[in-house]
């Protein structure tokens, strides 16, 4: 297997060179030099790391890390609820186990088993490599609906070491389908529908807790630069309403409150700074994005319509509040991928595009069209640039992550690579895509057991790429 990967890496480089020149020009070496110093270097160790802005020296890629499951039977499935990347390590969660990999090494360098199955994760990582998960208190590798998710664990992504672990208060009814955990500056915060609690990230000391109320309960939080709380008010059904609050992370006290219009079917937290929420008004899926100002007042509304864009909000497990991973919020614009019809994959028409909405007006200001038969999805922002994944469906051109200048629409290659045979690794609804320190990572949210015609018995679960130059 290792020998095959080495050969594959060489082939990727060779195959990618031609496509690189098709973009016209080199990958801006001066740009790379100026961007290789992570912005996180100016942050405190326990702050949530920002997009580092590092640009690969060359866009031709080699495989940096790979996870293939070897144990699942054809009738089984397994969730991969979270993954994280630092400059040194890629780590992922599966069942009750956390596993870390060094880049260029195919065997794990550390493995940490928790007390029970992992119920919820956060995408945020601190500058010094810490993140948080919530696990069940009982033994076992699968999520059990009867076992409470009441163990909050903070660990180091680079080493797998548990920094601290606490039992959440009054959390007997905390389960994987209502659990949420996030990080903000120096604080880990979690909510489970009928309660919430916050802990000092360094010491594990409880800062505050909010027991369940009869009126409005904390459904979850969005972290990062600031801390937003989504509260569900009233009884389930037609009487349910939602409100969003900005929370002082050290005291738990609200700084402002925004009342979501009644009649909205579901509400999600997209971003804490700037504050952006997604709502489903009169439909099952997200129909609008609402932008608030620094004081919690309405700033703009972005009308998405019904089933026109890929928002990837919600889910049955592993966090349903801070979960709109396909809606990318920048400093001036919000980027959302458009849905393409299935039949478009077999024509010369673009199967997808990305639309940029202005934060102040809420109006679409630019559309970035994909190439023929090449679906394209936004991943994240890096400085003032948008990073987007472009799949390869023609069997010739490599898959790519590209940098797009929102002002001009100019596109440059970030990394070019050959994806594994699993088609789900290129679908935004099925996979979590992350860019960190000039590397690109894909992690399936759920993997299925191997079919009989799979000769290798290996089931792709996660893969990462880095510059070969």
Short mmCIF file of C-alpha atoms in Angstrom, two decimals:
data_model
loop_
_atom_site.label_atom_id
_atom_site.label_comp_id
_atom_site.label_asym_id
_atom_site.label_seq_id
_atom_site.Cartn_x
_atom_site.Cartn_y
_atom_site.Cartn_z
CA UNK A 1 0.00 0.00 0.00
CA UNK A 2 2.75 2.47 0.93
CA UNK A 3 4.62 1.70 -2.28
CA UNK A 4 1.43 2.28 -4.29
CA UNK A 5 0.95 5.65 -2.60
CA UNK A 6 4.49 6.72 -3.47
CA UNK A 7 3.94 5.82 -7.13
CA UNK A 8 0.56 7.55 -7.06
CA UNK A 9 2.15 10.74 -5.71
CA UNK A 10 4.58 10.85 -8.63
CA UNK A 11 1.77 10.30 -11.12
CA UNK A 12 -0.26 13.09 -9.56
CA UNK A 13 2.62 15.51 -10.01
CA UNK A 14 3.15 14.53 -13.63
CA UNK A 15 -0.55 14.60 -14.49
CA UNK A 16 -1.04 17.95 -12.78
CA UNK A 17 1.70 19.88 -14.57
CA UNK A 18 -0.29 20.20 -17.77
CA UNK A 19 -3.37 21.44 -15.97
CA UNK A 20 -1.27 23.96 -14.04
CA UNK A 21 -0.10 25.62 -17.23
CA UNK A 22 -3.67 25.67 -18.54
CA UNK A 23 -4.47 28.24 -15.84
CA UNK A 24 -1.84 30.51 -17.37
CA UNK A 25 1.10 31.51 -15.22
CA UNK A 26 2.89 30.29 -12.10
CA UNK A 27 1.33 30.17 -8.64
CA UNK A 28 2.54 33.58 -7.56
CA UNK A 29 5.70 32.76 -5.66
CA UNK A 30 5.92 36.22 -4.13
CA UNK A 31 2.35 35.86 -2.94
CA UNK A 32 3.24 32.58 -1.29
CA UNK A 33 6.26 34.03 0.49
CA UNK A 34 4.24 36.88 1.94
CA UNK A 35 1.44 34.56 3.06
CA UNK A 36 3.45 31.70 4.54
CA UNK A 37 3.57 33.27 8.00
CA UNK A 38 0.35 32.21 9.72
CA UNK A 39 -1.80 35.01 11.08
CA UNK A 40 -2.27 32.79 14.15
CA UNK A 41 1.30 33.71 15.21
CA UNK A 42 -0.12 37.03 16.41
CA UNK A 43 -2.79 35.34 18.54
CA UNK A 44 -2.70 34.11 22.13
CA UNK A 45 -2.13 30.34 22.54
CA UNK A 46 -5.72 29.64 23.71
CA UNK A 47 -7.44 31.67 20.99
CA UNK A 48 -9.21 29.92 18.14
CA UNK A 49 -6.88 29.78 15.16
CA UNK A 50 -7.78 31.88 12.15
CA UNK A 51 -7.35 30.81 8.53
CA UNK A 52 -3.57 30.88 8.22
CA UNK A 53 -3.42 32.08 4.62
CA UNK A 54 -0.49 29.85 3.69
CA UNK A 55 -0.20 29.22 -0.06
CA UNK A 56 1.56 26.08 -1.38
CA UNK A 57 4.88 26.77 -3.10
CA UNK A 58 3.70 24.74 -6.11
CA UNK A 59 0.16 23.55 -6.88
CA UNK A 60 1.20 20.02 -7.89
CA UNK A 61 0.18 17.85 -4.95
CA UNK A 62 1.15 14.63 -3.27
CA UNK A 63 -0.80 12.65 -0.72
CA UNK A 64 -0.05 13.87 2.80
CA UNK A 65 -2.29 11.56 4.82
CA UNK A 66 -4.80 8.78 4.16
CA UNK A 67 -7.22 6.78 6.28
CA UNK A 68 -8.83 3.60 4.91
CA UNK A 69 -11.06 1.49 7.11
CA UNK A 70 -10.15 -2.19 7.06
CA UNK A 71 -12.61 -3.63 9.61
CA UNK A 72 -16.13 -2.71 8.46
CA UNK A 73 -18.28 -5.52 7.10
CA UNK A 74 -20.57 -5.01 4.12
CA UNK A 75 -23.66 -4.56 6.33
CA UNK A 76 -22.01 -2.11 8.74
CA UNK A 77 -21.47 1.64 8.78
CA UNK A 78 -19.38 3.93 10.93
CA UNK A 79 -19.58 7.66 11.67
CA UNK A 80 -16.53 9.94 11.49
CA UNK A 81 -17.90 12.89 13.50
CA UNK A 82 -14.86 15.16 13.39
CA UNK A 83 -11.37 15.88 12.14
CA UNK A 84 -8.73 18.55 12.78
CA UNK A 85 -5.43 19.65 11.28
CA UNK A 86 -2.47 21.59 12.63
CA UNK A 87 0.89 22.32 11.03
CA UNK A 88 2.12 18.91 12.26
CA UNK A 89 -0.83 16.56 12.64
CA UNK A 90 -4.13 15.40 11.14
CA UNK A 91 -6.49 13.91 13.74
CA UNK A 92 -9.91 12.35 13.43
CA UNK A 93 -12.68 10.88 15.59
CA UNK A 94 -14.34 7.52 15.04
CA UNK A 95 -16.50 5.66 17.53
CA UNK A 96 -14.92 6.29 20.93
CA UNK A 97 -11.38 6.79 19.59
CA UNK A 98 -9.32 9.82 18.61
CA UNK A 99 -6.43 9.10 16.23
CA UNK A 100 -3.53 11.28 15.07
CA UNK A 101 -1.40 11.03 11.92
CA UNK A 102 1.83 12.78 10.92
CA UNK A 103 2.01 13.96 7.35
CA UNK A 104 3.73 11.48 5.07
CA UNK A 105 3.28 8.64 7.58
CA UNK A 106 0.43 6.23 6.92
CA UNK A 107 0.28 4.65 10.37
CA UNK A 108 -1.15 6.53 13.39
CA UNK A 109 1.33 8.21 15.72
CA UNK A 110 -1.10 8.36 18.62
CA UNK A 111 -4.50 6.96 19.61
CA UNK A 112 -6.69 8.02 22.54
CA UNK A 113 -9.74 6.04 23.62
CA UNK A 114 -12.50 7.90 25.47
CA UNK A 115 -15.01 6.55 27.98
CA UNK A 116 -17.73 6.19 25.35
CA UNK A 117 -18.78 7.04 21.81
CA UNK A 118 -18.11 10.59 20.60
CA UNK A 119 -21.39 12.54 20.36
CA UNK A 120 -20.33 16.01 19.23
CA UNK A 121 -17.24 17.82 17.97
CA UNK A 122 -16.23 21.35 17.02
CA UNK A 123 -14.21 22.35 13.98
CA UNK A 124 -12.34 25.00 15.98
CA UNK A 125 -8.74 24.46 17.10
CA UNK A 126 -6.70 26.77 19.32
CA UNK A 127 -3.36 28.25 18.28
CA UNK A 128 -1.54 25.75 20.51
CA UNK A 129 -3.47 22.79 19.06
CA UNK A 130 -6.33 22.12 21.49
CA UNK A 131 -9.92 21.25 20.63
CA UNK A 132 -12.96 19.75 22.39
CA UNK A 133 -15.35 16.83 21.98
CA UNK A 134 -18.31 15.49 23.96
CA UNK A 135 -18.54 11.75 24.53
CA UNK A 136 -20.91 9.34 26.19
CA UNK A 137 -20.04 8.32 29.71
CA UNK A 138 -20.68 4.61 29.07
CA UNK A 139 -18.34 2.16 27.39
CA UNK A 140 -18.70 1.20 23.76
CA UNK A 141 -17.72 2.43 20.33
CA UNK A 142 -21.16 3.19 18.88
CA UNK A 143 -23.52 6.03 19.77
CA UNK A 144 -26.21 4.62 22.09
CA UNK A 145 -29.45 6.58 22.25
CA UNK A 146 -29.93 5.52 25.87
CA UNK A 147 -26.55 6.73 27.14
CA UNK A 148 -26.06 10.38 28.09
CA UNK A 149 -23.49 12.49 26.25
CA UNK A 150 -22.16 14.19 29.36
CA UNK A 151 -18.35 13.93 29.19
CA UNK A 152 -16.59 17.06 27.88
CA UNK A 153 -12.99 16.35 26.84
CA UNK A 154 -10.33 18.84 25.74
CA UNK A 155 -7.28 17.27 24.09
CA UNK A 156 -4.17 18.27 22.15
CA UNK A 157 -4.40 17.50 18.42
CA UNK A 158 -0.62 17.16 18.08
CA UNK A 159 -0.12 14.62 20.86
CA UNK A 160 -3.55 13.12 21.62
CA UNK A 161 -3.06 14.00 25.29
CA UNK A 162 -6.24 14.71 27.25
CA UNK A 163 -5.78 18.11 28.87
CA UNK A 164 -8.85 17.72 31.08
CA UNK A 165 -12.23 15.98 31.26
CA UNK A 166 -15.38 17.00 33.15
CA UNK A 167 -18.89 15.65 33.59
CA UNK A 168 -21.50 18.14 32.39
CA UNK A 169 -24.06 19.19 35.03
CA UNK A 170 -27.73 18.16 34.80
CA UNK A 171 -27.12 16.44 31.45
CA UNK A 172 -28.98 13.15 31.77
CA UNK A 173 -31.00 14.04 28.65
CA UNK A 174 -27.99 15.11 26.56
CA UNK A 175 -27.78 12.96 23.43
CA UNK A 176 -25.97 13.03 20.09
CA UNK A 177 -28.99 14.56 18.33
CA UNK A 178 -29.18 17.62 20.64
CA UNK A 179 -25.56 18.09 21.70
CA UNK A 180 -23.40 21.04 20.62
CA UNK A 181 -19.85 22.01 21.56
CA UNK A 182 -17.73 24.92 20.41
CA UNK A 183 -14.67 27.00 21.30
CA UNK A 184 -14.21 30.72 21.63
CA UNK A 185 -11.34 32.75 23.08
CA UNK A 186 -10.05 30.68 26.01
CA UNK A 187 -13.42 29.00 26.65
CA UNK A 188 -15.12 25.71 25.74
CA UNK A 189 -18.92 25.93 25.64
CA UNK A 190 -21.52 23.21 25.25
CA UNK A 191 -25.33 22.97 25.13
CA UNK A 192 -27.80 20.10 24.99
CA UNK A 193 -31.24 21.68 24.57
CA UNK A 194 -32.14 21.72 28.25
CA UNK A 195 -28.93 23.17 29.63
CA UNK A 196 -25.53 24.65 28.85
CA UNK A 197 -22.15 25.18 30.50
CA UNK A 198 -18.83 26.91 29.83
CA UNK A 199 -15.33 25.99 31.02
CA UNK A 200 -11.97 27.71 31.10
CA UNK A 201 -10.03 26.12 28.27
CA UNK A 202 -6.73 26.00 30.09
CA UNK A 203 -7.79 24.67 33.51
CA UNK A 204 -11.18 23.04 32.91
CA UNK A 205 -12.75 25.23 35.61
CA UNK A 206 -16.48 25.80 35.18
CA UNK A 207 -17.20 29.46 34.41
CA UNK A 208 -20.99 29.33 34.25
CA UNK A 209 -23.93 27.04 33.62
CA UNK A 210 -27.51 27.60 32.51
CA UNK A 211 -30.09 25.04 33.61
CA UNK A 212 -33.12 24.25 31.47
CA UNK A 213 -35.92 26.80 31.58
CA UNK A 214 -39.62 26.63 30.81
CA UNK A 215 -39.46 29.58 28.39
CA UNK A 216 -36.26 29.54 26.29
CA UNK A 217 -33.49 26.95 26.28
CA UNK A 218 -29.98 27.04 24.78
CA UNK A 219 -29.99 24.83 21.69
CA UNK A 220 -26.36 25.51 20.83
CA UNK A 221 -23.56 28.00 20.35
CA UNK A 222 -21.39 29.35 17.54
CA UNK A 223 -17.82 30.09 18.58
CA UNK A 224 -14.70 31.51 17.02
CA UNK A 225 -14.00 35.22 17.53
CA UNK A 226 -17.25 35.76 19.46
CA UNK A 227 -19.90 33.58 21.09
CA UNK A 228 -23.50 33.40 19.85
CA UNK A 229 -26.27 31.37 21.47
CA UNK A 230 -29.31 30.00 19.67
CA UNK A 231 -32.29 29.69 21.99
CA UNK A 232 -35.48 27.76 21.30
CA UNK A 233 -38.58 29.22 22.95
CA UNK A 234 -42.02 27.75 23.56
CA UNK A 235 -43.27 24.21 23.16
CA UNK A 236 -42.33 22.02 20.16
CA UNK A 237 -44.53 22.49 17.10
CA UNK A 238 -46.28 25.59 15.80
CA UNK A 239 -45.57 27.57 18.99
CA UNK A 240 -41.79 27.25 18.67
CA UNK A 241 -39.81 30.46 18.13
CA UNK A 242 -36.11 31.29 18.09
CA UNK A 243 -33.85 34.04 19.31
CA UNK A 244 -30.12 34.67 19.00
CA UNK A 245 -27.97 36.22 21.71
CA UNK A 246 -24.39 37.40 21.85
CA UNK A 247 -22.93 35.98 25.06
CA UNK A 248 -20.12 37.19 27.28
CA UNK A 249 -17.95 34.09 27.19
CA UNK A 250 -16.61 34.45 30.76
CA UNK A 251 -19.92 35.25 32.54
CA UNK A 252 -22.63 33.77 30.30
CA UNK A 253 -24.58 37.03 30.34
CA UNK A 254 -26.24 38.20 27.09
CA UNK A 255 -24.92 41.39 25.47
CA UNK A 256 -27.77 41.67 22.95
CA UNK A 257 -30.76 39.65 21.74
CA UNK A 258 -32.20 39.26 18.24
CA UNK A 259 -35.70 37.80 17.94
CA UNK A 260 -36.17 35.63 14.84
CA UNK A 261 -39.53 36.15 13.13
CA UNK A 262 -42.26 33.75 14.20
CA UNK A 263 -43.19 31.02 11.76
CA UNK A 264 -39.60 30.11 10.92
CA UNK A 265 -39.27 26.33 10.84
CA UNK A 266 -35.59 26.02 11.78
CA UNK A 267 -32.67 28.32 12.62
CA UNK A 268 -28.93 27.69 12.43
CA UNK A 269 -25.86 29.67 13.50
CA UNK A 270 -23.52 30.21 10.54
CA UNK A 271 -20.98 32.68 11.91
CA UNK A 272 -20.39 34.54 15.18
CA UNK A 273 -18.38 37.43 13.69
CA UNK A 274 -19.93 38.82 11.59
CA UNK A 275 -23.17 37.40 13.04
CA UNK A 276 -24.92 35.36 10.33
CA UNK A 277 -27.87 33.01 10.86
CA UNK A 278 -29.68 30.69 8.44
CA UNK A 279 -33.45 30.18 8.59
CA UNK A 280 -35.96 27.89 6.94
CA UNK A 281 -39.03 30.04 6.35
CA UNK A 282 -42.01 28.09 5.08
CA UNK A 283 -39.83 25.20 3.88
CA UNK A 284 -37.86 22.25 5.21
CA UNK A 285 -34.52 23.56 3.92
CA UNK A 286 -32.76 26.90 4.41
CA UNK A 287 -34.42 29.74 2.49
CA UNK A 288 -32.67 32.87 3.83
CA UNK A 289 -29.49 34.08 5.46
CA UNK A 290 -29.85 36.92 7.96
CA UNK A 291 -26.89 39.18 8.74
CA UNK A 292 -26.79 41.17 11.98
CA UNK A 293 -24.60 44.13 12.92
CA UNK A 294 -22.30 44.41 15.93
CA UNK A 295 -25.27 45.40 18.13
CA UNK A 296 -27.55 42.55 17.07
CA UNK A 297 -29.67 44.69 14.75
CA UNK A 298 -30.80 43.49 11.33
CA UNK A 299 -28.21 44.33 8.68
CA UNK A 300 -29.41 42.46 5.60
CA UNK A 301 -31.29 39.38 4.37
CA UNK A 302 -30.02 37.12 1.60
CA UNK A 303 -32.90 35.36 -0.15
CA UNK A 304 -31.73 31.90 -1.25
CA UNK A 305 -35.09 30.49 -2.26
CA UNK A 306 -35.96 26.82 -1.97
CA UNK A 307 -33.47 24.11 -2.95
CA UNK A 308 -31.32 26.39 -5.11
CA UNK A 309 -28.12 26.37 -3.05
CA UNK A 310 -25.99 23.88 -1.11
CA UNK A 311 -26.09 25.03 2.53
CA UNK A 312 -25.47 21.71 4.33
CA UNK A 313 -27.22 22.94 7.49
CA UNK A 314 -28.41 20.65 10.24
CA UNK A 315 -28.10 16.91 10.53
CA UNK A 316 -29.33 14.15 12.76
CA UNK A 317 -26.14 13.75 14.79
CA UNK A 318 -22.93 15.47 15.91
CA UNK A 319 -24.13 19.07 16.15
CA UNK A 320 -27.15 20.65 14.48
CA UNK A 321 -26.66 24.34 15.29
CA UNK A 322 -23.18 25.46 14.15
CA UNK A 323 -23.41 23.22 11.12
CA UNK A 324 -23.81 25.20 7.87
CA UNK A 325 -20.37 24.18 6.60
CA UNK A 326 -21.13 25.01 2.95
CA UNK A 327 -22.01 28.65 3.70
CA UNK A 328 -18.72 30.56 3.82
CA UNK A 329 -18.67 33.96 5.51
CA UNK A 330 -15.98 36.48 4.59
CA UNK A 331 -15.33 40.00 5.84
CA UNK A 332 -17.46 41.60 3.12
CA UNK A 333 -19.37 38.78 1.41
CA UNK A 334 -21.04 35.43 1.97
CA UNK A 335 -20.34 32.63 -0.53
CA UNK A 336 -22.86 29.87 -1.28
CA UNK A 337 -22.60 27.07 -3.82
CA UNK A 338 -25.46 26.64 -6.29
CA UNK A 339 -27.11 23.32 -6.96
CA UNK A 340 -26.71 21.81 -10.42
CA UNK A 341 -29.12 19.31 -11.93
CA UNK A 342 -27.91 15.73 -12.13
CA UNK A 343 -28.25 15.71 -15.88
CA UNK A 344 -25.84 18.66 -16.11
CA UNK A 345 -22.97 16.30 -15.34
CA UNK A 346 -23.45 14.71 -18.76
CA UNK A 347 -23.66 17.93 -20.78
CA UNK A 348 -21.32 20.82 -21.48
CA UNK A 349 -23.25 23.10 -19.12
CA UNK A 350 -21.75 24.00 -15.74
CA UNK A 351 -23.01 21.65 -13.05
CA UNK A 352 -22.46 24.23 -10.33
CA UNK A 353 -21.47 27.77 -9.47
CA UNK A 354 -20.71 29.90 -6.42
CA UNK A 355 -22.64 33.09 -5.71
CA UNK A 356 -21.23 35.94 -3.62
CA UNK A 357 -23.75 37.95 -1.57
CA UNK A 358 -22.95 41.39 -0.16
CA UNK A 359 -23.11 41.54 3.64
CA UNK A 360 -24.51 45.08 3.68
CA UNK A 361 -27.20 44.81 1.01
CA UNK A 362 -27.87 41.07 1.01
CA UNK A 363 -27.90 41.11 -2.78
CA UNK A 364 -25.91 38.77 -5.05
CA UNK A 365 -22.95 40.69 -6.46
CA UNK A 366 -21.01 38.09 -8.46
CA UNK A 367 -21.30 34.51 -9.67
CA UNK A 368 -18.26 32.30 -10.18
CA UNK A 369 -19.09 29.62 -12.74
CA UNK A 370 -17.46 26.23 -12.76
CA UNK A 371 -15.97 24.60 -15.81
CA UNK A 372 -17.99 22.09 -17.83
CA UNK A 373 -18.71 18.91 -15.87
CA UNK A 374 -16.70 20.27 -12.92
CA UNK A 375 -18.91 20.90 -9.85
CA UNK A 376 -17.43 23.59 -7.60
CA UNK A 377 -18.07 24.25 -3.90
CA UNK A 378 -16.77 26.93 -1.50
CA UNK A 379 -14.55 25.67 1.35
CA UNK A 380 -13.38 28.70 3.32
CA UNK A 381 -11.84 32.14 2.99
CA UNK A 382 -8.12 32.84 3.23
CA UNK A 383 -7.43 36.51 3.71
CA UNK A 384 -9.45 38.27 1.04
CA UNK A 385 -9.48 35.18 -1.21
CA UNK A 386 -12.09 32.42 -1.50
CA UNK A 387 -10.90 28.81 -1.57
CA UNK A 388 -13.13 26.45 -3.55
CA UNK A 389 -13.03 22.76 -4.42
CA UNK A 390 -13.54 21.75 -8.05
CA UNK A 391 -14.31 18.07 -8.62
CA UNK A 392 -13.24 16.13 -11.69
CA UNK A 393 -15.94 14.19 -13.49
CA UNK A 394 -14.38 13.82 -16.92
CA UNK A 395 -11.64 11.32 -16.01
CA UNK A 396 -8.91 13.57 -17.45
CA UNK A 397 -8.30 16.78 -15.50
CA UNK A 398 -7.27 16.45 -11.84
CA UNK A 399 -9.44 17.64 -8.99
CA UNK A 400 -8.40 21.01 -7.62
CA UNK A 401 -8.70 23.55 -4.87
CA UNK A 402 -8.57 27.02 -6.40
CA UNK A 403 -8.12 30.56 -5.08
CA UNK A 404 -10.71 33.06 -6.33
CA UNK A 405 -10.38 36.82 -6.04
CA UNK A 406 -13.93 38.00 -5.21
CA UNK A 407 -13.26 41.46 -6.65
CA UNK A 408 -12.16 40.34 -10.11
CA UNK A 409 -13.23 36.70 -10.36
CA UNK A 410 -9.61 35.79 -11.16
CA UNK A 411 -8.87 32.15 -10.39
CA UNK A 412 -5.53 30.54 -9.54
CA UNK A 413 -4.70 26.94 -8.63
CA UNK A 414 -4.08 26.21 -4.96
CA UNK A 415 -3.52 22.43 -5.19
CA UNK A 416 -4.08 19.90 -7.99
CA UNK A 417 -4.56 16.24 -7.06
CA UNK A 418 -6.14 12.92 -7.98
CA UNK A 419 -9.03 11.91 -5.71
CA UNK A 420 -9.57 8.32 -4.50
CA UNK A 421 -12.16 6.23 -6.29
CA UNK A 422 -14.88 6.93 -3.69
CA UNK A 423 -17.20 9.50 -5.35
CA UNK A 424 -18.64 10.57 -1.97
CA UNK A 425 -15.29 12.20 -1.07
CA UNK A 426 -16.13 14.98 -3.53
CA UNK A 427 -19.71 15.66 -2.41
CA UNK A 428 -20.23 18.51 0.08
CA UNK A 429 -23.22 16.85 1.75
CA UNK A 430 -21.19 13.70 2.48
CA UNK A 431 -17.76 15.07 3.28
CA UNK A 432 -16.11 17.71 5.44
CA UNK A 433 -13.52 19.76 3.53
CA UNK A 434 -10.79 21.71 5.32
CA UNK A 435 -7.76 23.75 4.26
CA UNK A 436 -5.00 24.23 6.84
CA UNK A 437 -1.35 25.28 6.53
CA UNK A 438 -1.39 24.91 2.75
CA UNK A 439 -2.91 21.41 2.87
CA UNK A 440 -6.34 20.18 1.81
CA UNK A 441 -8.30 17.53 3.71
CA UNK A 442 -11.43 15.51 2.93
CA UNK A 443 -13.22 13.45 5.57
CA UNK A 444 -16.38 11.43 5.02
CA UNK A 445 -19.04 11.96 7.69
CA UNK A 446 -20.10 8.32 7.45
CA UNK A 447 -18.49 5.30 5.79
CA UNK A 448 -20.25 2.15 4.58
CA UNK A 449 -18.98 -1.42 4.74
CA UNK A 450 -17.06 -2.83 1.79
CA UNK A 451 -19.01 -4.39 -1.07
CA UNK A 452 -18.17 -7.83 -2.48
CA UNK A 453 -16.58 -6.36 -5.61
CA UNK A 454 -14.06 -4.37 -3.54
CA UNK A 455 -10.92 -6.45 -4.01
CA UNK A 456 -8.79 -4.50 -1.54
CA UNK A 457 -11.26 -4.50 1.34
CA UNK A 458 -10.17 -0.91 2.06
CA UNK A 459 -12.87 1.73 2.51
CA UNK A 460 -11.70 5.34 1.95
CA UNK A 461 -12.57 7.52 4.92
CA UNK A 462 -10.24 10.52 4.84
CA UNK A 463 -7.46 11.88 2.66
CA UNK A 464 -5.19 14.94 2.68
CA UNK A 465 -2.89 16.57 0.10
CA UNK A 466 0.09 18.90 0.27
CA UNK A 467 2.42 20.57 -2.20
CA UNK A 468 4.94 18.25 -3.81
CA UNK A 469 7.30 21.17 -4.48
#
